[in-house]
mmCIF file of C-alpha atoms in Angstrom:
data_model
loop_
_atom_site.group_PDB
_atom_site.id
_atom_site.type_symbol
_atom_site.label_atom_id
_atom_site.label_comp_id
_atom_site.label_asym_id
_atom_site.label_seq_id
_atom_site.Cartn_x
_atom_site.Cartn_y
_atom_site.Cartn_z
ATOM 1 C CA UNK A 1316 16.433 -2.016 5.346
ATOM 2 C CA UNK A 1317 13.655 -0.443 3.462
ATOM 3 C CA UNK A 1318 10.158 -0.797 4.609
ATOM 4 C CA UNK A 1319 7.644 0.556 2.093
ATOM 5 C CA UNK A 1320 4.420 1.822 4.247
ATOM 6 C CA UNK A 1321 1.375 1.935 1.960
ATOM 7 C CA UNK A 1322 -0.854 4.240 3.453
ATOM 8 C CA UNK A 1323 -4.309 4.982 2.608
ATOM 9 C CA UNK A 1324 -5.735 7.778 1.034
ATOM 10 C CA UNK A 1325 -9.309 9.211 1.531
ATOM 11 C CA UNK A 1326 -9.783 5.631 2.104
ATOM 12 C CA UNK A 1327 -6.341 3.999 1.823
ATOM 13 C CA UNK A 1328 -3.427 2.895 4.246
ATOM 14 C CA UNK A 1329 -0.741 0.597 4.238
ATOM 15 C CA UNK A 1330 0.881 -0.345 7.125
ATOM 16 C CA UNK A 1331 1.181 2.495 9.870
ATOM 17 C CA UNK A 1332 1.765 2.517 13.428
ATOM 18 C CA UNK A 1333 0.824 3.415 17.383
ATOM 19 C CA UNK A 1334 1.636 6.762 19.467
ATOM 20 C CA UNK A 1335 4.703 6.510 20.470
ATOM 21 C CA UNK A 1336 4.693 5.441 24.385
ATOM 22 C CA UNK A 1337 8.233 5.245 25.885
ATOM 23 C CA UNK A 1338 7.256 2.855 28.358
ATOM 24 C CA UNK A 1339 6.165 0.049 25.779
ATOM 25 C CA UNK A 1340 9.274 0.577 23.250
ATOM 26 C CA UNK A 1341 10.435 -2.594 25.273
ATOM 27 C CA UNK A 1342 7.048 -4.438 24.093
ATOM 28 C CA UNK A 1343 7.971 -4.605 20.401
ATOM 29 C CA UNK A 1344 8.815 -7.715 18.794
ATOM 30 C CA UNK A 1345 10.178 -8.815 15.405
ATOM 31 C CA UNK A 1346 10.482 -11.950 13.243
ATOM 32 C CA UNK A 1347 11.834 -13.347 10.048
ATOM 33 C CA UNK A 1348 9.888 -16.164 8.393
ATOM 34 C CA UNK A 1349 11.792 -18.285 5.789
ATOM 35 C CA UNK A 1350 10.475 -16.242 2.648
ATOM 36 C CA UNK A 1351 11.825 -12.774 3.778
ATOM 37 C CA UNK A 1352 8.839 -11.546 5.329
ATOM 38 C CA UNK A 1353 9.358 -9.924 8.773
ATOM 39 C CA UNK A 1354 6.403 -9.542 11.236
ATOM 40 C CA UNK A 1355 6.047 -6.945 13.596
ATOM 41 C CA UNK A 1356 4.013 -6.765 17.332
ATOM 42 C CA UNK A 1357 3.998 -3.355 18.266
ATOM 43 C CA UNK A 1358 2.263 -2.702 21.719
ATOM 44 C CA UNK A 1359 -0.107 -5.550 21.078
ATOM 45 C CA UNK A 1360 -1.042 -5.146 17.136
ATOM 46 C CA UNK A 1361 0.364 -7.574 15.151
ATOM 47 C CA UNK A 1362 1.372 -6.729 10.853
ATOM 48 C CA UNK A 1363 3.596 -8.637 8.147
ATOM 49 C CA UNK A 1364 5.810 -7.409 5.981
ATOM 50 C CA UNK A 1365 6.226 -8.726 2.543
ATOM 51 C CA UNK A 1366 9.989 -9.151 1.170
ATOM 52 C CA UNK A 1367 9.796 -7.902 -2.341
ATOM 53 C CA UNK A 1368 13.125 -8.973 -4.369
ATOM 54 C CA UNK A 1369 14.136 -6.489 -6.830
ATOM 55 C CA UNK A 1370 13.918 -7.291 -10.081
ATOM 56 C CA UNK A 1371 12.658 -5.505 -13.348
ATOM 57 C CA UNK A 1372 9.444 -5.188 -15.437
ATOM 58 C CA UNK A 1373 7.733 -2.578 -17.842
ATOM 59 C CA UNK A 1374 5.544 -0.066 -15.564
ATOM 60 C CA UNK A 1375 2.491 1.418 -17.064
ATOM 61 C CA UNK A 1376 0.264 0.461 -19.567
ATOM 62 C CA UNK A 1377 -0.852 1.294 -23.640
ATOM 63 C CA UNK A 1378 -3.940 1.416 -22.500
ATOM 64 C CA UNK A 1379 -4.901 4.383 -20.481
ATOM 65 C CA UNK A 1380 -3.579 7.786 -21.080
ATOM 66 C CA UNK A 1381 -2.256 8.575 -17.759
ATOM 67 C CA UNK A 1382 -0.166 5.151 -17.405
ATOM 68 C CA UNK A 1383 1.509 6.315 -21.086
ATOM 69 C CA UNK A 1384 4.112 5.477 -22.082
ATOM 70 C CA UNK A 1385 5.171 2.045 -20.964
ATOM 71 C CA UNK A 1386 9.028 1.863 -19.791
ATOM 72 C CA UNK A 1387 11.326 -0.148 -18.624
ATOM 73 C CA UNK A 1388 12.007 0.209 -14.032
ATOM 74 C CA UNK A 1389 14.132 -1.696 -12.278
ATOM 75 C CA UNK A 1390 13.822 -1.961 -8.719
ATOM 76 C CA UNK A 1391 16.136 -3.106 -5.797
ATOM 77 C CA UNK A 1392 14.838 -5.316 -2.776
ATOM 78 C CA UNK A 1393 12.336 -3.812 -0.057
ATOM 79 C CA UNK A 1394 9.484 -4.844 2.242
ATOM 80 C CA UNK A 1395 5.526 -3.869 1.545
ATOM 81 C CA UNK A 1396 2.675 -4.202 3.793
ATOM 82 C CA UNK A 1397 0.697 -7.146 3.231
ATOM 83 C CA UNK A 1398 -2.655 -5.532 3.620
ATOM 84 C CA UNK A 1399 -3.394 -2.210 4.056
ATOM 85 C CA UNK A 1400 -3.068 -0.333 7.328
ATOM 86 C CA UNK A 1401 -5.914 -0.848 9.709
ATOM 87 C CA UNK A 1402 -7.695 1.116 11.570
ATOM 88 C CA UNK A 1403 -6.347 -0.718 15.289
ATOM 89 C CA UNK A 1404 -2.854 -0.190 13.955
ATOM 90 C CA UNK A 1405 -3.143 3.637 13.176
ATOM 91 C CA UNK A 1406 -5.030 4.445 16.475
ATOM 92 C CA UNK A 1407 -2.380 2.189 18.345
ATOM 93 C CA UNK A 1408 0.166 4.331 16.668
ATOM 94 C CA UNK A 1409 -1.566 7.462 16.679
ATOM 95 C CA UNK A 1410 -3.894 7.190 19.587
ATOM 96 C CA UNK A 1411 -6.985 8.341 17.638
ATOM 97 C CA UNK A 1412 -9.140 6.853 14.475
ATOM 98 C CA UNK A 1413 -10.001 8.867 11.974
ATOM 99 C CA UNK A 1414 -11.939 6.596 9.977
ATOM 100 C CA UNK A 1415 -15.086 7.826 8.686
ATOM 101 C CA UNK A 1416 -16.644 4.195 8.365
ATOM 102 C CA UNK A 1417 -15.418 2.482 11.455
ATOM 103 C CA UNK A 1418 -14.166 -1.146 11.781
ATOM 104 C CA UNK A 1419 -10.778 -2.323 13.985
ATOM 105 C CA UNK A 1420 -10.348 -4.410 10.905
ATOM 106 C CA UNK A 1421 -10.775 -2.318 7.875
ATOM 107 C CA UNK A 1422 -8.339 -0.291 6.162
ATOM 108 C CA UNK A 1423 -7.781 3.071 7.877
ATOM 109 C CA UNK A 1424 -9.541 6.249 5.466
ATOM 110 C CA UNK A 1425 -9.394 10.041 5.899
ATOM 111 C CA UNK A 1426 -6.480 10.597 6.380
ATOM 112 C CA UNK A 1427 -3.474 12.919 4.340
ATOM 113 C CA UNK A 1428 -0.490 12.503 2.560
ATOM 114 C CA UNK A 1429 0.592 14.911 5.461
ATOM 115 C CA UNK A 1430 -0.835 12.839 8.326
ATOM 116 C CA UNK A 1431 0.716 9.727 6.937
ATOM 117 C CA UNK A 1432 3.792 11.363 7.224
ATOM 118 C CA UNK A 1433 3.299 11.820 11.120
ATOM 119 C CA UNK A 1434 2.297 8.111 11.259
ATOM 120 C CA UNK A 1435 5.657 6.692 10.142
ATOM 121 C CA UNK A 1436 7.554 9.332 11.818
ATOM 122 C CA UNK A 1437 6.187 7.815 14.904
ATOM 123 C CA UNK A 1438 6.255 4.351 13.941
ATOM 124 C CA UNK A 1439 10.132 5.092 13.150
ATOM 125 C CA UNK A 1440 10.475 6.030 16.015
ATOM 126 C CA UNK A 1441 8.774 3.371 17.826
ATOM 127 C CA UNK A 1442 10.789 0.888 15.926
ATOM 128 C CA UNK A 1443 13.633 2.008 14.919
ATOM 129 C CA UNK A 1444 12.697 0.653 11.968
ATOM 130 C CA UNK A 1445 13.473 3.027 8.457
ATOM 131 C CA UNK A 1446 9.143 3.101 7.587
ATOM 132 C CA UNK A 1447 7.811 5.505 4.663
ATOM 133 C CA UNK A 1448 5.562 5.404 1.702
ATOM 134 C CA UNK A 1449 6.320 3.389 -1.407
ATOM 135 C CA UNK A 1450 7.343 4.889 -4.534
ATOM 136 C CA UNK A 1451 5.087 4.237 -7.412
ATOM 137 C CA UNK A 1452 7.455 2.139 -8.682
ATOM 138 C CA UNK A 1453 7.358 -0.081 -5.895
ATOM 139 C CA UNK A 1454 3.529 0.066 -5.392
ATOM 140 C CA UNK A 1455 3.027 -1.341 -9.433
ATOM 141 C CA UNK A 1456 5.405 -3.691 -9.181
ATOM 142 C CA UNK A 1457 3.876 -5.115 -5.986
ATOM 143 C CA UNK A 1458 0.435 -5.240 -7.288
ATOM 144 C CA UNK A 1459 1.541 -6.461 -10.348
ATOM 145 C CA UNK A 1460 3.007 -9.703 -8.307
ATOM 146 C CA UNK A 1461 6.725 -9.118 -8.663
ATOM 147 C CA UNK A 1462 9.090 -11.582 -9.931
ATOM 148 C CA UNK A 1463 6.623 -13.978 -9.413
ATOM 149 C CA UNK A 1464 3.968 -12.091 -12.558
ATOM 150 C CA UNK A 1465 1.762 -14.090 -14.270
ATOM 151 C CA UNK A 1466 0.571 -11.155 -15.721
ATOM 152 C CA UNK A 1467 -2.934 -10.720 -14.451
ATOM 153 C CA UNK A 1468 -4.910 -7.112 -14.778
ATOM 154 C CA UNK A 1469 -5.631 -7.386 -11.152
ATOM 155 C CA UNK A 1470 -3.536 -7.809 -8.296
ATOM 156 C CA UNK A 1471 -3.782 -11.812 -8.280
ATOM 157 C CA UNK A 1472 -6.168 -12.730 -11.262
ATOM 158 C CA UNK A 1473 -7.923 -11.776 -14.524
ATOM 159 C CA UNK A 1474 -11.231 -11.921 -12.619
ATOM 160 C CA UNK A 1475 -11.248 -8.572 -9.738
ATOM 161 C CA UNK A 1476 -14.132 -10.239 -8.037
ATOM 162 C CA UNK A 1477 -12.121 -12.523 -6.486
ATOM 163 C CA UNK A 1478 -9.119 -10.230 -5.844
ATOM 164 C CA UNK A 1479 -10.878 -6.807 -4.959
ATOM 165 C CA UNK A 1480 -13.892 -5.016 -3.559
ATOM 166 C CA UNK A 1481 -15.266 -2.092 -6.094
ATOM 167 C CA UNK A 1482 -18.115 -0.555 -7.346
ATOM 168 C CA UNK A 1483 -19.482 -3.687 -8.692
ATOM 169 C CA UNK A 1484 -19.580 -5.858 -5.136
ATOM 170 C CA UNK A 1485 -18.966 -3.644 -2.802
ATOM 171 C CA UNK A 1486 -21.928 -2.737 -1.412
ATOM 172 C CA UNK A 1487 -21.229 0.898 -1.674
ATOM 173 C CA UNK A 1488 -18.678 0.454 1.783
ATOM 174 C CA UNK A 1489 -15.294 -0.473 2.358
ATOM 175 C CA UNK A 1490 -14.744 -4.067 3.889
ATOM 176 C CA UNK A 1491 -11.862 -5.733 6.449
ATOM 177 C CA UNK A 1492 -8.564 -5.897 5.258
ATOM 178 C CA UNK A 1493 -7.606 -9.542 3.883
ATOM 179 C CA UNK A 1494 -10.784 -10.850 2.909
ATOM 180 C CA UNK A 1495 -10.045 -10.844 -0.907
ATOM 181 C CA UNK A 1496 -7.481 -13.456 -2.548
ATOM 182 C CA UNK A 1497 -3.901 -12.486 -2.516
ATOM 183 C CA UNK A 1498 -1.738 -11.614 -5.337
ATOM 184 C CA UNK A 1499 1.213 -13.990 -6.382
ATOM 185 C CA UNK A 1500 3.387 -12.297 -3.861
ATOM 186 C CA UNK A 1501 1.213 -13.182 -0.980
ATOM 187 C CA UNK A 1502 0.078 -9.384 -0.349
ATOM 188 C CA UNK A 1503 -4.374 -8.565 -0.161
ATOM 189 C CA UNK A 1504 -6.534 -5.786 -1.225
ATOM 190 C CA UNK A 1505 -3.826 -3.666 -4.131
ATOM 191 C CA UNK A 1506 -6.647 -2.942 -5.882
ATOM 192 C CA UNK A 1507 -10.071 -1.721 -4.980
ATOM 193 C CA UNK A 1508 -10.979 -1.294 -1.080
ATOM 194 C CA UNK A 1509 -9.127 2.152 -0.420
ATOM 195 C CA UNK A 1510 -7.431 3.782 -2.715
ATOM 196 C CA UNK A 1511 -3.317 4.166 -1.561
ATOM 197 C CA UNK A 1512 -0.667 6.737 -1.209
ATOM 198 C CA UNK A 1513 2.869 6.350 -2.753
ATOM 199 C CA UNK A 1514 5.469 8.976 -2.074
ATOM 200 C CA UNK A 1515 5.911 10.239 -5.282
ATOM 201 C CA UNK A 1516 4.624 13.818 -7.242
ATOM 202 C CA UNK A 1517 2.454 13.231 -9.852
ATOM 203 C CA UNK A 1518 3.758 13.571 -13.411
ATOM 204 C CA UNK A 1519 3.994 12.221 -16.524
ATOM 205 C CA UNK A 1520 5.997 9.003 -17.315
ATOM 206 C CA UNK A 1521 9.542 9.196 -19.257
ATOM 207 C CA UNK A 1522 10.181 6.443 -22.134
ATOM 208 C CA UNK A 1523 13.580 5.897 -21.154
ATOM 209 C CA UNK A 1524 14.579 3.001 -18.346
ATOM 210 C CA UNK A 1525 14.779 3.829 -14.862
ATOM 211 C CA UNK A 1526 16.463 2.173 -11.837
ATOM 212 C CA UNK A 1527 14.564 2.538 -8.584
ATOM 213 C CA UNK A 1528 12.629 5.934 -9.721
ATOM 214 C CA UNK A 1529 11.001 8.287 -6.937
ATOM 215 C CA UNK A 1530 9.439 10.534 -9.586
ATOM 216 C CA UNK A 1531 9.297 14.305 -9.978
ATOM 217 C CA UNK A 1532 11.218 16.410 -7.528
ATOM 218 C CA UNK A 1533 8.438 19.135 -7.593
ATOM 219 C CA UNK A 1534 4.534 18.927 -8.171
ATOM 220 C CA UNK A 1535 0.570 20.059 -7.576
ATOM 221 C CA UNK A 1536 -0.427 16.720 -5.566
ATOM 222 C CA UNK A 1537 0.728 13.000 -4.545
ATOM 223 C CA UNK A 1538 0.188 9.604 -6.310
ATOM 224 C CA UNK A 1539 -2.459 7.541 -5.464
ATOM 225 C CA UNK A 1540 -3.317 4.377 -6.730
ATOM 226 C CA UNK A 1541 -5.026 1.061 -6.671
ATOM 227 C CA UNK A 1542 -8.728 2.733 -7.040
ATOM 228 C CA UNK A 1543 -11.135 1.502 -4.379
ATOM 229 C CA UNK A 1544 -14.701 0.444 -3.356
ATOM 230 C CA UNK A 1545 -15.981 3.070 -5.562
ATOM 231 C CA UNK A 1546 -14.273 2.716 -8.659
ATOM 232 C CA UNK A 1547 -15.602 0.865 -11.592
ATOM 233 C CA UNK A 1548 -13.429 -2.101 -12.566
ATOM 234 C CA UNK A 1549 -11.288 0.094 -15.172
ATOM 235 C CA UNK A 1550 -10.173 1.684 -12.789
ATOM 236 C CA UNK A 1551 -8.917 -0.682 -10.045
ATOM 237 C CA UNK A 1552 -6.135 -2.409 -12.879
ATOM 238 C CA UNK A 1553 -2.482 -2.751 -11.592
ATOM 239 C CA UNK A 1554 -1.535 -0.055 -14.082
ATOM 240 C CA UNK A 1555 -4.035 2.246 -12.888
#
């Protein structure tokens, strides 16, 4: 099964884990709920993940130069955080917060593409679970709602105050994880808060269609998306 982790950058995370302790392997615990999602208690901390069915949809957007040129994705099933990772999740898998604003609740910040990479090494092992970043593929088509679209510019509605925290209401600080509407697929904060790592290069789009992409094999630096706290409303769209 694939779990996409969206992990924060600089500010953004999606679901992480603890330092691996042998000892409390045996404390993990699983469950299905009757939509797909599976939740997870893992040495105490508690996280969802949302089931995402597959489907396809036109990634990108006319609109903004770096989104250019719309095409056609399709995607196959997987799971996505349904908030971003918090800061009592990474230090229960990691054993340390790096956070520069601190908060058990908010969204974990500061950290690499690299350390991100430790994180779900450890969570995989923890679990046993198969835990990495999304592809940006998978991160758009999340924020954008799914199969269940109704086409919004925000994750969840026309109007970001209601579905994200940015420049505009803010308060110049990041803010607990959740406390924003959800989109139509049930998962918070895809836009503004922290901005969040896929697993992708960056590099420009191809016009032709593309079944579950991963993007370039080479490049100068890793997606992020989603904007955050400190990004004007522009710039917290799902096609940003």
């Amino acid at each position: 099964v694939f779990y996409a982790i969206l992990i924060l950058f600089d500010a953004l995370l999606y679901y992480c884990f603890r330092r691996v302790v042998t000892a409390q392997i045996m404390e993990n615990r699983t469950s299905t709920s009757q939509n797909g999602n599976r939740a997870f208690n893992v040495c105490g901390v508690e996280f969802i993940m949302v089931y995402v069915e597959g489907g396809t949809y036109v990634m990108g957007s006319d609109d903004t130069g770096s989104a250019k040129p719309v095409h056609k994705v399709t995607l196959s099933d997987y799971y996505i955080g349904e908030t971003e990772v918090t800061q009592k999740l990474w230090k229960a898998v990691m054993g340390s917060n790096p956070a520069k604003i601190k908060g058990k609740n908010c969204p974990v910040e500061n950290v690499s593409w690299n350390d991100c990479q430790e994180f779900i090494g450890k969570l995989n092992e923890l679990t046993g679970e198969n835990f990495c970043l999304p592809t940006e593929a998978q991160w758009e088509f999340a924020a954008r709602g799914g199969n269940y679209s109704k086409g919004y510019k925000y994750s969840g509605s026309n109007d970001i105050d209601v579905v994200a925290w940015c420049w505009r209401n803010s308060y110049e600080m990041i803010h607990p994880v959740g406390t924003k509407l959800a989109n139509e697929l049930g998962i918070y904060d895809m836009n503004g808060n922290v901005r969040e790592w896929c697993s992708d290069w960056y590099g420009e789009y191809l016009s032709v269609a593309l079944t579950d992409p991963t993007g370039p094999l080479s490049g100068s630096y890793r997606v992020n998306r989603g904007g955050g706290w400190n990004y004007d409303s522009a710039n917290c769209r799902c096609a940003y």
